[in-house]
Protein backbone atom coordinates (compact mmCIF):
# COMPACT_ATOMS: atom_id res chain seq x y z
CA MET A 1 42.53 -8.71 -18.59
CA LYS A 2 41.65 -5.03 -18.32
CA ARG A 3 38.13 -4.00 -19.17
CA ASN A 4 36.23 -0.75 -19.35
CA PRO A 5 33.95 -0.64 -16.28
CA ARG A 6 31.23 1.18 -18.24
CA LYS A 7 31.01 -1.76 -20.65
CA VAL A 8 31.04 -4.56 -18.07
CA ARG A 9 27.39 -5.06 -17.15
CA TRP A 10 27.79 -5.96 -13.47
CA THR A 11 29.64 -2.78 -12.43
CA LYS A 12 28.13 0.26 -10.76
CA ALA A 13 29.62 2.42 -13.52
CA PHE A 14 27.65 0.51 -16.17
CA ARG A 15 24.40 0.64 -14.19
CA LYS A 16 24.70 4.39 -13.70
CA ALA A 17 25.72 5.06 -17.31
CA ALA A 18 22.82 2.96 -18.61
CA GLY A 19 20.29 4.73 -16.37
CA LYS A 20 19.53 1.63 -14.33
CA GLU A 21 20.62 3.12 -11.02
CA MET A 22 20.12 6.44 -9.27
CA THR A 23 23.00 8.85 -9.83
CA ILE A 24 21.72 12.10 -8.35
CA ASP A 25 20.38 11.60 -4.85
CA SER A 26 21.22 13.14 -1.50
CA THR A 27 21.29 9.73 0.23
CA ILE A 28 24.31 8.71 -1.83
CA GLU A 29 26.31 11.52 -0.24
CA PHE A 30 25.96 9.88 3.17
CA GLU A 31 27.64 6.68 1.98
CA LYS A 32 30.93 8.35 1.05
CA ARG A 33 33.99 7.48 3.10
CA ARG A 34 35.25 10.11 5.45
CA ASN A 35 38.85 9.58 6.41
CA VAL A 36 38.81 12.04 9.27
CA PRO A 37 39.25 10.49 12.72
CA VAL A 38 36.55 11.52 15.21
CA ARG A 39 36.88 11.19 18.97
CA TYR A 40 34.49 8.54 20.34
CA ASP A 41 31.29 9.97 21.77
CA ARG A 42 28.46 7.68 22.84
CA GLU A 43 25.63 10.08 21.94
CA LEU A 44 27.21 10.76 18.55
CA VAL A 45 27.37 7.03 17.81
CA GLN A 46 23.73 6.53 18.86
CA THR A 47 22.47 9.39 16.71
CA THR A 48 24.61 8.19 13.81
CA VAL A 49 23.16 4.67 13.98
CA LYS A 50 19.61 6.08 14.11
CA ALA A 51 20.38 8.32 11.14
CA MET A 52 21.84 5.39 9.20
CA LYS A 53 18.62 3.39 9.65
CA ARG A 54 16.48 6.35 8.61
CA ILE A 55 18.65 7.07 5.57
CA ALA A 56 18.48 3.40 4.53
CA ASP A 57 14.66 3.53 4.68
CA ILE A 58 14.57 6.73 2.62
CA LYS A 59 17.00 5.32 0.06
CA LYS A 60 15.01 2.10 -0.24
CA ARG A 61 11.79 4.02 -0.94
CA ARG A 62 13.50 6.27 -3.50
CA GLU A 63 15.11 3.33 -5.27
CA HIS A 64 11.75 1.56 -5.45
CA ALA A 65 10.11 4.67 -6.90
CA PHE A 66 12.97 5.01 -9.40
CA TRP A 67 12.57 1.36 -10.41
CA LYS A 68 8.79 1.71 -10.75
CA ASN A 69 9.19 4.71 -13.07
CA ARG A 70 11.71 2.78 -15.18
CA MET A 71 9.42 -0.24 -15.42
CA ALA A 72 6.32 1.82 -16.16
CA ALA A 73 7.99 3.26 -19.25
CA SER A 74 8.89 -0.16 -20.61
CA LYS A 75 5.70 -1.99 -19.58
CA ASP A 76 3.68 -1.10 -22.68
CA LYS A 77 6.62 -1.83 -24.92
CA LEU A 78 7.17 -5.26 -23.38
CA ARG A 79 3.46 -6.06 -23.50
CA HIS A 80 3.34 -5.20 -27.20
CA ILE A 81 6.45 -7.30 -27.93
CA GLY A 82 5.04 -10.20 -25.92
CA ARG A 83 1.77 -10.19 -27.86
CA ARG A 84 3.63 -10.05 -31.16
CA ASN A 85 5.89 -12.98 -30.21
CA TRP A 86 2.95 -14.96 -28.83
CA SER A 87 1.01 -14.66 -32.07
CA ARG A 88 4.09 -15.65 -34.11
CA LYS A 89 4.63 -18.84 -32.13
CA LEU A 90 1.09 -20.11 -32.57
CA PRO A 91 -0.21 -21.61 -35.79
CA SER A 92 -2.48 -19.28 -37.74
CA SER A 93 -5.58 -21.32 -36.87
CA LEU A 94 -4.96 -20.92 -33.13
CA SER A 95 -3.59 -17.38 -33.09
CA SER A 96 -7.03 -15.91 -33.81
CA LEU A 97 -8.40 -17.65 -30.72
CA TYR A 98 -5.76 -16.18 -28.43
CA GLN A 99 -5.72 -12.58 -29.65
CA SER A 100 -7.71 -11.62 -26.56
CA SER A 101 -6.42 -12.62 -23.14
CA PRO A 102 -6.84 -16.37 -22.55
CA GLN A 103 -9.13 -17.41 -19.71
CA ARG A 104 -7.65 -19.20 -16.73
CA PRO A 105 -9.14 -22.44 -15.43
CA SER A 106 -11.35 -22.15 -12.39
CA ARG A 107 -10.01 -23.04 -8.96
CA SER A 108 -13.05 -25.06 -7.93
CA GLY A 109 -11.51 -28.33 -9.15
CA ARG A 110 -8.63 -28.12 -6.69
CA ARG A 111 -8.64 -29.95 -3.38
CA SER A 112 -8.53 -27.97 -0.18
CA LYS A 113 -5.48 -28.41 2.04
CA SER A 114 -7.40 -28.85 5.27
CA ARG A 115 -9.53 -31.84 4.41
CA GLU A 116 -10.58 -34.34 7.03
CA CYS A 117 -10.07 -38.08 7.29
CA GLU A 118 -13.09 -40.26 6.46
CA GLU A 119 -12.76 -42.53 9.53
CA CYS A 120 -12.43 -39.82 12.19
CA SER A 121 -12.69 -36.06 12.65
CA HIS A 122 -9.04 -35.03 12.90
CA PRO A 123 -7.38 -33.12 10.05
CA TRP A 124 -5.88 -35.45 7.49
CA ARG A 125 -2.08 -35.68 7.71
CA ARG A 126 0.36 -38.13 6.23
CA SER A 127 2.20 -40.33 8.71
CA PHE A 128 3.87 -43.74 8.86
CA ASP A 129 0.70 -45.78 9.30
CA GLY A 130 -1.24 -43.67 6.81
CA HIS A 131 -3.99 -42.78 9.28
CA GLY A 132 -2.66 -39.43 10.45
CA ILE A 133 -2.11 -40.01 14.16
CA ASP A 134 1.52 -39.61 15.18
C-alpha cells in the first residue's frame, strides 16, 4: 500500500514537516552521499574519521539544543493541561487539597542498603545459609 511519507509519522519527511527535526543545519550537508571515487590516501582517511567524530559531537549538541527549545515552548502548556486533568479526576472534596503541589513522603523511613548483620560486623548479604558468608 502506497502512503504519503509526510503523513506517516515514523518517516524523516514527517518529522521535518512537523518541525520535530532540524532541517537547516550545516552538519546535515556532511551526511550526503558523494558518488565520486577518491583514490585511497591514509592521511585523508585519518582526517576524515577525525572530522566525522567532531561533526557527530557538534550535531548531537545542536540537536539537543533544538529539542530543548521545542520542549521549553510546550512545557507551560503541558503543565497547565496536566493540572486541569488532575483536578478533573479528583472528587471535588479532594481537588481543593491538591491544588498546590502535593508533598512527597520523607526518605527517613527507608532502610539503608549497607546495613550490617546483628551477629557479626560484615555487611549484610543474602546467601544460601542466610548468614551472609559465601
